[in-house]
XYZ file of N, CA and C in Angstrom:
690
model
N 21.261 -7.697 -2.431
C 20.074 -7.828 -1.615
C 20.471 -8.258 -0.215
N 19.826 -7.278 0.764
C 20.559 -7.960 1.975
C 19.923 -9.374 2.313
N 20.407 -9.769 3.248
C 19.898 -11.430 3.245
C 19.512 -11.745 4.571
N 18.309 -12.559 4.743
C 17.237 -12.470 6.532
C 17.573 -13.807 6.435
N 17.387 -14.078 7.767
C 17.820 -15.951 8.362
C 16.296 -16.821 7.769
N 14.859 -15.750 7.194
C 13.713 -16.366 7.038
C 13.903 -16.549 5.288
N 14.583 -16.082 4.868
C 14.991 -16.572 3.529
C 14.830 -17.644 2.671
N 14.575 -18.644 3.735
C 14.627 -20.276 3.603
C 13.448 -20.744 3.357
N 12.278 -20.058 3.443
C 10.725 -19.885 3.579
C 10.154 -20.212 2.255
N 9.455 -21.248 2.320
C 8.708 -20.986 0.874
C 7.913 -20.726 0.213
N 7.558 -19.925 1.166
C 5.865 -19.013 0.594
C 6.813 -17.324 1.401
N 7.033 -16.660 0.167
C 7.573 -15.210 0.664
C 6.909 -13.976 -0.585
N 7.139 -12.865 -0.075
C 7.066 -12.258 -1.160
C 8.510 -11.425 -1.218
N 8.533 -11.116 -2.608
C 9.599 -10.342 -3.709
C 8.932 -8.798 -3.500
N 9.798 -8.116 -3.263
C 9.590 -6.525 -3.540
C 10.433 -6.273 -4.500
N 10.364 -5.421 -5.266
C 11.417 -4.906 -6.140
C 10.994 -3.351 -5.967
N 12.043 -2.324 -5.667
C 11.718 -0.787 -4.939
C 12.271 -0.206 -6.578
N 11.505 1.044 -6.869
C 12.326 1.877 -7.834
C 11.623 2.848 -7.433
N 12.899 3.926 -8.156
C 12.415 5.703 -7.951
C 11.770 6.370 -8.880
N 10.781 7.240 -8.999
C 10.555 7.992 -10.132
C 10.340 7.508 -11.549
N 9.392 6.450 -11.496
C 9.261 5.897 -12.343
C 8.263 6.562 -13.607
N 8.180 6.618 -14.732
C 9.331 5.780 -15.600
C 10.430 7.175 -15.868
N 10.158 8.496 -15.283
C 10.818 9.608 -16.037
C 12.301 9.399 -15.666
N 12.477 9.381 -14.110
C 14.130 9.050 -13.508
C 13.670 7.679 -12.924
N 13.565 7.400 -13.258
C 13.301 5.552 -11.940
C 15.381 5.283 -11.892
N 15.218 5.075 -10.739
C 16.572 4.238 -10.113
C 16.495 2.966 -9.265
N 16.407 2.188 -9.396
C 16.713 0.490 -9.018
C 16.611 0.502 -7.443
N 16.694 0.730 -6.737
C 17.337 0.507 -5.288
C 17.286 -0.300 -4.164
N 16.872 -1.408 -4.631
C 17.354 -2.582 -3.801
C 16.043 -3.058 -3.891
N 15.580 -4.564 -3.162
C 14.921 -5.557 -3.021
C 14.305 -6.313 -1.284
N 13.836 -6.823 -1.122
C 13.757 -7.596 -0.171
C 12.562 -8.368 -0.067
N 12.676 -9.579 0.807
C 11.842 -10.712 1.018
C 10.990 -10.710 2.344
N 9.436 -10.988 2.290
C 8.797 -10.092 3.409
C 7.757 -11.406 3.405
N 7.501 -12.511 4.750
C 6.452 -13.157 4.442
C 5.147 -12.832 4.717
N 3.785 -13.771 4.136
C 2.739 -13.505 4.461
C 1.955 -14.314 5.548
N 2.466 -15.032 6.210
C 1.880 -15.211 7.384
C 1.135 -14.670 8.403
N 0.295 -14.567 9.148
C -0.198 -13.802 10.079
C 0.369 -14.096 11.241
N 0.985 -15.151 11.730
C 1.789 -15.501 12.718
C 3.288 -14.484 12.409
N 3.475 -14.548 11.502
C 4.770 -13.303 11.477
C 4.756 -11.733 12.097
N 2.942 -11.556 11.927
C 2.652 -10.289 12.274
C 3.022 -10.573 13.883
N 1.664 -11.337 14.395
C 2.113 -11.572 15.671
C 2.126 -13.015 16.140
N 3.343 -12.888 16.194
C 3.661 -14.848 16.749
C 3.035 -15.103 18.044
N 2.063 -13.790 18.595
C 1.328 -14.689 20.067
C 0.188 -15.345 19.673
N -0.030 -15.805 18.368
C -0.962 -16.330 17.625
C -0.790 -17.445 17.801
N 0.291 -17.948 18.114
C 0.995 -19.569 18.406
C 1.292 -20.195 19.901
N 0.953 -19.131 20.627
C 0.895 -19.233 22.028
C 0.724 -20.628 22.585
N -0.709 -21.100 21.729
C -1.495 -22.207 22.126
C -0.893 -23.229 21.529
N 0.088 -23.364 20.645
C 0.329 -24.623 19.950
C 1.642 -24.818 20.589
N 2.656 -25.197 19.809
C 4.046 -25.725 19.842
C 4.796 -24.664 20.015
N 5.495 -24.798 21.794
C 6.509 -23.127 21.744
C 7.828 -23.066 20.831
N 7.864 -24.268 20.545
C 9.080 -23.970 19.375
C 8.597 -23.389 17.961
N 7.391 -23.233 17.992
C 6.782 -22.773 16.628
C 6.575 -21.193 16.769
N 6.314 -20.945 18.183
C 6.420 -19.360 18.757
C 7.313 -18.686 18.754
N 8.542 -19.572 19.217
C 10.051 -18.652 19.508
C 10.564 -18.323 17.909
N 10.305 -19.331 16.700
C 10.727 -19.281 15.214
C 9.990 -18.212 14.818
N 8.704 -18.221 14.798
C 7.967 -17.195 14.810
C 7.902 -15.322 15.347
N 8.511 -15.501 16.401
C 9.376 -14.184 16.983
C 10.644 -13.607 16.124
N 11.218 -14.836 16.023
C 12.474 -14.510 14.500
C 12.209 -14.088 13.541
N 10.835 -14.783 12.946
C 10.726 -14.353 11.814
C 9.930 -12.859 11.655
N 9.351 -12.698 12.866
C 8.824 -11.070 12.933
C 10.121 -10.562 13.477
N 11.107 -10.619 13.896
C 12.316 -9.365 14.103
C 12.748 -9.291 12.827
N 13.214 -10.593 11.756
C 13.502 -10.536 10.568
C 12.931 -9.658 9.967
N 11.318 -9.603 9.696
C 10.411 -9.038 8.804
C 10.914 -7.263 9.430
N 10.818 -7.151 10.649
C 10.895 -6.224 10.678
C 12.369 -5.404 10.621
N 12.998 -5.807 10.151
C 14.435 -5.567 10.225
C 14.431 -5.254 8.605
N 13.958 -6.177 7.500
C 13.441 -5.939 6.171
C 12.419 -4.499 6.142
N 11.744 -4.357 6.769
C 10.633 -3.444 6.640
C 11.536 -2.233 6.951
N 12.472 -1.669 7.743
C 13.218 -0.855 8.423
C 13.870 -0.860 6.624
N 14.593 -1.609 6.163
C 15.511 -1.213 5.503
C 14.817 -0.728 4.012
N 13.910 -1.163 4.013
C 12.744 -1.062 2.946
C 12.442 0.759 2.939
N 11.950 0.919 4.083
C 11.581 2.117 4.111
C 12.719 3.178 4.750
N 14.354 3.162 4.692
C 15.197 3.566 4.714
C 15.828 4.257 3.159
N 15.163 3.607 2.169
C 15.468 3.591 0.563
C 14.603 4.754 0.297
N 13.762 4.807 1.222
C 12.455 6.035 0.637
C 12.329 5.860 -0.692
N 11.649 4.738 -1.202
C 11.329 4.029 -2.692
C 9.847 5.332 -2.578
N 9.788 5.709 -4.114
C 8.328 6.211 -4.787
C 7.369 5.087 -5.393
N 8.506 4.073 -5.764
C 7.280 2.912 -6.357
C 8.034 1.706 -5.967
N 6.795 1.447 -5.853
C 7.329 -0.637 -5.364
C 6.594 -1.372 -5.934
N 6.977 -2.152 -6.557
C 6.594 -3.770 -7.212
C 6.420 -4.981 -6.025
N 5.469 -5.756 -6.163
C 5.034 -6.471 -5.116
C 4.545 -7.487 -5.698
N 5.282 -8.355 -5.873
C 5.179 -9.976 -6.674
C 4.871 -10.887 -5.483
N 3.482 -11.507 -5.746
C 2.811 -12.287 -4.865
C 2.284 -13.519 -5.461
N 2.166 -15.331 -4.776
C 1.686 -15.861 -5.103
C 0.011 -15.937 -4.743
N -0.002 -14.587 -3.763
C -1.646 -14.987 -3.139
C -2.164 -13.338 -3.556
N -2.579 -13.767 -4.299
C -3.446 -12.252 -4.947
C -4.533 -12.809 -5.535
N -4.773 -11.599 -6.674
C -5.935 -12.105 -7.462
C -5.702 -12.778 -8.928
N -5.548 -14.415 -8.513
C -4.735 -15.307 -10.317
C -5.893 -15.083 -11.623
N -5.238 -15.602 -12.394
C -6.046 -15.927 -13.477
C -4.938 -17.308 -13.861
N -5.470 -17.931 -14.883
C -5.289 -18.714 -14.828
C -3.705 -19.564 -15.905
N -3.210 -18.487 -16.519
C -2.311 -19.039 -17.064
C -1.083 -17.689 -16.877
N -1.719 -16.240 -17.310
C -0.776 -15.203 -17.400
C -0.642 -14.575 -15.743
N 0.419 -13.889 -15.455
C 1.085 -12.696 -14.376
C -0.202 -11.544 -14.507
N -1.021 -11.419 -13.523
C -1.939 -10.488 -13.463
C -1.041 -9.581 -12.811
N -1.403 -8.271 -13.603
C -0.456 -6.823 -12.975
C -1.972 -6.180 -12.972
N -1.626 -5.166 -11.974
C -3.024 -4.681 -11.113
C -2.989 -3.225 -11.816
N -3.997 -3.284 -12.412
C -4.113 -1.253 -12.903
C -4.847 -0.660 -12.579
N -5.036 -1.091 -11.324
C -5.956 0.651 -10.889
C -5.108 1.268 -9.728
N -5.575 2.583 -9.729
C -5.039 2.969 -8.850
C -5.508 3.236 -7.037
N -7.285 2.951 -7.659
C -8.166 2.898 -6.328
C -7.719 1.228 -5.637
N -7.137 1.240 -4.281
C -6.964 -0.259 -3.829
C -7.225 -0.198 -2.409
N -8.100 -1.267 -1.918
C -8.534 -1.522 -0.717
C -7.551 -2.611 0.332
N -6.876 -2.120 1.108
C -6.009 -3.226 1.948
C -6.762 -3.503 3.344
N -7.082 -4.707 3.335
C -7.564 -5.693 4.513
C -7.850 -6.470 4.888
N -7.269 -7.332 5.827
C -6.899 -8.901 6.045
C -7.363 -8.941 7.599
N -7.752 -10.214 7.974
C -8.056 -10.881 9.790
C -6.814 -11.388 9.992
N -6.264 -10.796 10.994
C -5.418 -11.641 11.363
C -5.633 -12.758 12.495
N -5.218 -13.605 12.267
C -5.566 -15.117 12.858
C -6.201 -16.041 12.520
N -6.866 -15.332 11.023
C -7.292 -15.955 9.970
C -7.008 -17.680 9.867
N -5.113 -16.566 9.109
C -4.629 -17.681 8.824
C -4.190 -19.189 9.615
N -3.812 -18.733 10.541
C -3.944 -19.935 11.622
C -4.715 -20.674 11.857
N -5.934 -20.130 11.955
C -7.339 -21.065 11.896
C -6.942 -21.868 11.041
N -6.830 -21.654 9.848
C -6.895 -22.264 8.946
C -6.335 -23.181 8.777
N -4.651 -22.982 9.461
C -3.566 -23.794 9.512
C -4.104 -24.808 10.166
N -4.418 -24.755 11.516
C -5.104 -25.829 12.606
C -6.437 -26.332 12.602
N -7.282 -25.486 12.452
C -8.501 -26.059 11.847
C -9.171 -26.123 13.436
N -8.838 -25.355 14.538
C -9.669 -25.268 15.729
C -9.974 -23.888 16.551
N -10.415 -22.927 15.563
C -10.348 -21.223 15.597
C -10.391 -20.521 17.236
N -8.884 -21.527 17.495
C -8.404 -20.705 18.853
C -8.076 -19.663 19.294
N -7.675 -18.786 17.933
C -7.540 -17.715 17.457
C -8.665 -16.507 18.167
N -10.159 -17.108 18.209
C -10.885 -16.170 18.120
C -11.493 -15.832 16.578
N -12.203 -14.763 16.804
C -12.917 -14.209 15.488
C -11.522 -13.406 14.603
N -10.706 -12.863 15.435
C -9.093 -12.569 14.727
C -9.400 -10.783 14.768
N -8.394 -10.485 14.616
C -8.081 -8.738 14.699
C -8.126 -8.121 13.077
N -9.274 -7.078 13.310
C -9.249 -6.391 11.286
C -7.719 -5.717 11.369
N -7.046 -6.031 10.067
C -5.855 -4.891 9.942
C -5.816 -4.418 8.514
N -5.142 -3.098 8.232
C -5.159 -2.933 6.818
C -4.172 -1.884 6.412
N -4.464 -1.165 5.733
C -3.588 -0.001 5.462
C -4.273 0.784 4.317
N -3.487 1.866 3.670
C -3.963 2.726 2.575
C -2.938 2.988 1.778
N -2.994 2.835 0.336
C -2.504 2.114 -0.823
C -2.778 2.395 -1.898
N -2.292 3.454 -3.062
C -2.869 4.132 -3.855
C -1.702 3.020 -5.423
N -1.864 2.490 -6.541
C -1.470 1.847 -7.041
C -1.505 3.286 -8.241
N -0.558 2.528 -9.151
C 0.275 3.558 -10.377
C -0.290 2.989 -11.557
N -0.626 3.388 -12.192
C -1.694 2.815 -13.438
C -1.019 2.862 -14.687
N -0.230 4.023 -14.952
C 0.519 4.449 -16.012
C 1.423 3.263 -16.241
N 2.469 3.266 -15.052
C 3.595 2.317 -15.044
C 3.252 0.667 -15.240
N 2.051 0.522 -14.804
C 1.748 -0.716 -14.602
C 1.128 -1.125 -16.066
N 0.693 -0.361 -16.779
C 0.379 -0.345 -18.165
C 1.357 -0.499 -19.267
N 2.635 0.001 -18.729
C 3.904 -0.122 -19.330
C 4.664 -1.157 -19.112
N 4.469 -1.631 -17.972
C 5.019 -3.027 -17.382
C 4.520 -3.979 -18.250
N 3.445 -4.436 -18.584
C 2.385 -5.537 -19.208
C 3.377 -5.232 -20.417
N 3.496 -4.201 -21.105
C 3.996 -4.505 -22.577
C 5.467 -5.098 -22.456
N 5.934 -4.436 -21.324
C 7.281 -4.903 -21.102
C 7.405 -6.640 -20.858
N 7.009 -6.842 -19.912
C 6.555 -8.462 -19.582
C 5.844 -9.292 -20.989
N 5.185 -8.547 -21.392
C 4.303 -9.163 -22.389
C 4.920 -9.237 -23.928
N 5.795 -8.975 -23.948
C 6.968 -8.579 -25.267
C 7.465 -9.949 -25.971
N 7.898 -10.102 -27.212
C 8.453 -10.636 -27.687
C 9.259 -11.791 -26.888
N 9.049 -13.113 -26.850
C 9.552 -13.571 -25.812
C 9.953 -13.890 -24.312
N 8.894 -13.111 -24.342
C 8.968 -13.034 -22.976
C 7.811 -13.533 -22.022
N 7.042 -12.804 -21.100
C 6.300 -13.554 -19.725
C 5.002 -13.103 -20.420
N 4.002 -14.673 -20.172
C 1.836 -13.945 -20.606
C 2.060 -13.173 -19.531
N 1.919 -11.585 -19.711
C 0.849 -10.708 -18.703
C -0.195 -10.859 -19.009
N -1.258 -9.816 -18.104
C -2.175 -9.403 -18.369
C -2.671 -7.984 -17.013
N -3.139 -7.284 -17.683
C -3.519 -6.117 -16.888
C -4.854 -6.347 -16.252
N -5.007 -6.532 -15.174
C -5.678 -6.358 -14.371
C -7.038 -5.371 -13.847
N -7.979 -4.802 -14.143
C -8.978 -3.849 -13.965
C -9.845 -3.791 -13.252
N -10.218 -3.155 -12.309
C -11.329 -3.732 -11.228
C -12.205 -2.909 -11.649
N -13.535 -2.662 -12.312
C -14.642 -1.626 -12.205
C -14.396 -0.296 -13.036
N -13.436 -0.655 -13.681
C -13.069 0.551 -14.301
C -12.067 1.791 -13.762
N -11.545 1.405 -12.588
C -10.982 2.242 -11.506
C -11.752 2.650 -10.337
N -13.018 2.698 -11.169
C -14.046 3.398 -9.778
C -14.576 2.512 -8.499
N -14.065 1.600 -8.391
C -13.700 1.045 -7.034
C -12.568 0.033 -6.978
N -12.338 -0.040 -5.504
C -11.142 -0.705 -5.425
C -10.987 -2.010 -5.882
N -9.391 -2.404 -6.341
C -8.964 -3.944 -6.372
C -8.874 -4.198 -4.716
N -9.347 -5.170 -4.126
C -9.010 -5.512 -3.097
C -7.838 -6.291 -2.734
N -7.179 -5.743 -1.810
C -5.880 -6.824 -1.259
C -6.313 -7.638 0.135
N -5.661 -8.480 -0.163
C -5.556 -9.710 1.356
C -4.235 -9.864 1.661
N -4.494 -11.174 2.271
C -3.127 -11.239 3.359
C -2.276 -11.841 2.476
N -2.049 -11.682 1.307
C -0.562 -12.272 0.098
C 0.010 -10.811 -0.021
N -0.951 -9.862 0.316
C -0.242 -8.337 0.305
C -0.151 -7.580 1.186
N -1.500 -7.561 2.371
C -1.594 -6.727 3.676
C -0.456 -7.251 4.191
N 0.090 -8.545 4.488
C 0.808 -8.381 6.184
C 2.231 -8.095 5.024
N 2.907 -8.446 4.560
C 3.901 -7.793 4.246
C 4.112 -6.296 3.952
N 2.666 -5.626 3.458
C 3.085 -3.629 3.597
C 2.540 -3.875 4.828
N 2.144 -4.159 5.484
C 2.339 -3.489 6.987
C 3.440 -3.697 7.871
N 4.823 -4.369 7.561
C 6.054 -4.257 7.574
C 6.538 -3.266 7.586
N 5.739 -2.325 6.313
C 6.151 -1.039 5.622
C 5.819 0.003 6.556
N 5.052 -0.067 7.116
C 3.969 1.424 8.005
C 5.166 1.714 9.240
N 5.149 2.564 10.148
C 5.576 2.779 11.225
C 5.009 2.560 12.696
N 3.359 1.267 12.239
C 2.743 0.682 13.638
C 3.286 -0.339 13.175
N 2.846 -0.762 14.812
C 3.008 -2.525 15.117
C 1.818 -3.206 14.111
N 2.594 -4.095 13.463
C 2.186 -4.362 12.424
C 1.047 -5.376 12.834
N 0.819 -5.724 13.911
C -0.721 -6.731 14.459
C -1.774 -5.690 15.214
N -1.441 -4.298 15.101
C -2.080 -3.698 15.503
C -3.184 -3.304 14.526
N -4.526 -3.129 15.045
C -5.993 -3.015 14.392
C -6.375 -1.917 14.756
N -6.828 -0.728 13.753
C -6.778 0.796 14.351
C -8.131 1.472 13.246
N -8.795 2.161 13.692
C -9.590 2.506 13.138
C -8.813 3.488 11.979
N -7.764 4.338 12.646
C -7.308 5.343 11.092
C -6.247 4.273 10.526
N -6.355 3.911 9.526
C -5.204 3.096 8.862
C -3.813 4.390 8.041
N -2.757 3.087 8.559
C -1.769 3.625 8.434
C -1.320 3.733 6.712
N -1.134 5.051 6.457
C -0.719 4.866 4.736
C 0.476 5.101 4.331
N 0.924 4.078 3.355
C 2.059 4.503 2.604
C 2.305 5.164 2.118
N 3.380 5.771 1.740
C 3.716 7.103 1.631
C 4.454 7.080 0.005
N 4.233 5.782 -0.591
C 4.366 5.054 -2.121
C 3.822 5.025 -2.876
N 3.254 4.558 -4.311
C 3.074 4.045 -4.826
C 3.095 2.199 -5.080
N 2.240 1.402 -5.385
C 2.000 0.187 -5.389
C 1.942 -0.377 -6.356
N 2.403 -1.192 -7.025
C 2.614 -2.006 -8.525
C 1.891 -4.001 -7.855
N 1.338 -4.027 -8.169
C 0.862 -6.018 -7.732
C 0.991 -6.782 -8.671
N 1.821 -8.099 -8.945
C 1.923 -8.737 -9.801
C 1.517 -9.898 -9.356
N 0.643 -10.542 -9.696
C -0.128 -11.962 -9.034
C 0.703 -13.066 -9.874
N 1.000 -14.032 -9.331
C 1.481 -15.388 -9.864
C 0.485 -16.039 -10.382
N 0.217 -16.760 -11.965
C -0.925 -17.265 -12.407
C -1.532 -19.037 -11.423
N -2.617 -18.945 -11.596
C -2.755 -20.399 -11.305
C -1.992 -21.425 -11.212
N -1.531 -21.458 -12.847
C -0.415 -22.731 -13.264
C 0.319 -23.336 -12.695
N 0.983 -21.916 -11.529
C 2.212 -22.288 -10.693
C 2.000 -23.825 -10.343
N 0.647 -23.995 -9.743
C 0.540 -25.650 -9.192
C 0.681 -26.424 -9.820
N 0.311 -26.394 -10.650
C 0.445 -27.836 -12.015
C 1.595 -27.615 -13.007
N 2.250 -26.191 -13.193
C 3.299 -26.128 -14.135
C 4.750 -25.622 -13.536
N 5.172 -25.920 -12.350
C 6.192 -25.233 -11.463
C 7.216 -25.121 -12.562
N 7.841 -26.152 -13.211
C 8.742 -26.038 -13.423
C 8.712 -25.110 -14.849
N 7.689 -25.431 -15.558
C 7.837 -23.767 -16.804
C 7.823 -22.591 -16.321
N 7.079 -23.127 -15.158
C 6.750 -21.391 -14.758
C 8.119 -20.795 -14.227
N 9.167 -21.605 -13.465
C 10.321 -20.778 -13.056
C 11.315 -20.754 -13.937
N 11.305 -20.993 -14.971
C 12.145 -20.321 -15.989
C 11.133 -18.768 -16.594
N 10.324 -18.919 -16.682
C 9.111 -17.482 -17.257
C 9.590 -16.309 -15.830
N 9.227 -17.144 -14.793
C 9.752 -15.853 -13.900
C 11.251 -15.071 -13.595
N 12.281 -16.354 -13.939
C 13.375 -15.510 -14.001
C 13.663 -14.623 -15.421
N 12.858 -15.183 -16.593
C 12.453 -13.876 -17.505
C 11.891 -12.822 -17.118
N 10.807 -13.044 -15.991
C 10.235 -11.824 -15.240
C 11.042 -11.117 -15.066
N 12.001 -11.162 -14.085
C 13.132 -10.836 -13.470
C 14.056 -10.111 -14.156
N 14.377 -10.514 -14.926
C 15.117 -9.773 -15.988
C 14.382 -8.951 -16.439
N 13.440 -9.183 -17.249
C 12.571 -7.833 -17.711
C 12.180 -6.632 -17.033
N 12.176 -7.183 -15.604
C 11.790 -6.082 -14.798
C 12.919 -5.400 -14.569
N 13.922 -5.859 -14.066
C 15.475 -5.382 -13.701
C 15.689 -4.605 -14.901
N 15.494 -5.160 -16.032
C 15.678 -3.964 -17.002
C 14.625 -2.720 -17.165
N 13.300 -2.784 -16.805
C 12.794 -1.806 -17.304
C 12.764 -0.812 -16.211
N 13.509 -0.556 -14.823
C 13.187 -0.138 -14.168
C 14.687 0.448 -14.543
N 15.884 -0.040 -14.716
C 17.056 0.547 -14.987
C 17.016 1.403 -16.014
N 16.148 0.691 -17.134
C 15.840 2.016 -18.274
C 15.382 3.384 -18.128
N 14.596 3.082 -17.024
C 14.296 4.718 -16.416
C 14.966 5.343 -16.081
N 16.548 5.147 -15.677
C 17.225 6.225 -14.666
C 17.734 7.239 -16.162
């Protein structure tokens, strides 16, 4: 996995890229992408602490230096392990539909951080995002196996409308796109992938430490079932 100087971060997300899943799937690398909205655009920090701006500039050349190499792999499916999705409360929610809505404010999050919405009302951003239903159905049994991690599959409406994503998933695929990733555009930019979402359960807060032994079972399980495909 190549390795970014923002690495050190402790709110990131995990990609895991595979090909042709499940008939040829091939493995092909990983990377770490945060969800900040200041990462999108660090002139979000303008107003506060310039040492929080200039780190912030790093960590968007980083992101985007990840996003470059991401979409250099020309992955068909990507796995997207997030702690800010949609939890439940004890199992790994995996997302099965394939209808999915991406869109987040950026400057949101900052508000939030500071609590004095200097920000403004914030910029809409999003993208377009079609999720794999089959695979993700196969994943749950895989995860959900004998010893291994609580899944649970995920369903929004039956398919017939979207799971919605936020900013634990928008600002990191918009890493992925070929705009400036703080840019707000009426045609949204689409991936040219497939989308797999694995939400981190509730627990994480109150059970850290079971939970990171279950996820490096994740880990493994996944590493294997994606190698089983080639």
């Amino acid at each position: 996995m190549a390795r970014y100087h923002f690495l050190r971060m402790v709110l990131l997300r995990w990609l895991f890229l595979g090909r042709g899943i499940p008939a040829c799937g091939e493995l092909l690398g990983s990377a770490v992408l945060p969800h900040g909205d200041f990462a999108c655009d660090p002139d979000l920090l303008l107003n506060y602490d310039p040492g929080a701006r200039a780190r912030a500039q790093q960590l968007h050349q980083g992101s985007l230096e990840a996003g470059n190499f991401i979409r250099d792999l020309k992955p068909e499916l990507l796995v997207l392990v997030t702690p800010h999705g949609v939890e439940v409360s004890k199992d790994v929610a995996v997302y099965g539909n394939e209808a999915m809505i991406a869109s987040d404010v950026l400057g949101r999050d900052v508000n939030a951080s500071f609590g004095d919405g200097s920000t403004g009302s914030g910029n809409a951003v999003g993208l377009q995002v079609s999720g794999e239903v089959a695979v993700a159905k196969e994943l749950v049994a895989v995860l959900d196996g004998s010893g291994g991690v609580a899944a649970t599959l995920l369903e929004g409406w039956q398919d017939s409308l979207p799971i919605p994503l936020r900013w634990g998933e928008v600002f990191p695929l918009r890493f992925l796109t070929d705009e400036d990733c703080a840019a707000g555009k009426k045609t949204l930019p689409l991936l040219d992938f497939r989308l797999i979402v694995l939400s981190l359960p509730l627990s994480r807060h109150t059970q850290s430490g079971q939970l990171a032994g279950e996820m490096r079972e994740m880990g493994r399980r996944l590493g294997r079932f994606l190698e089983k495909s080639s």
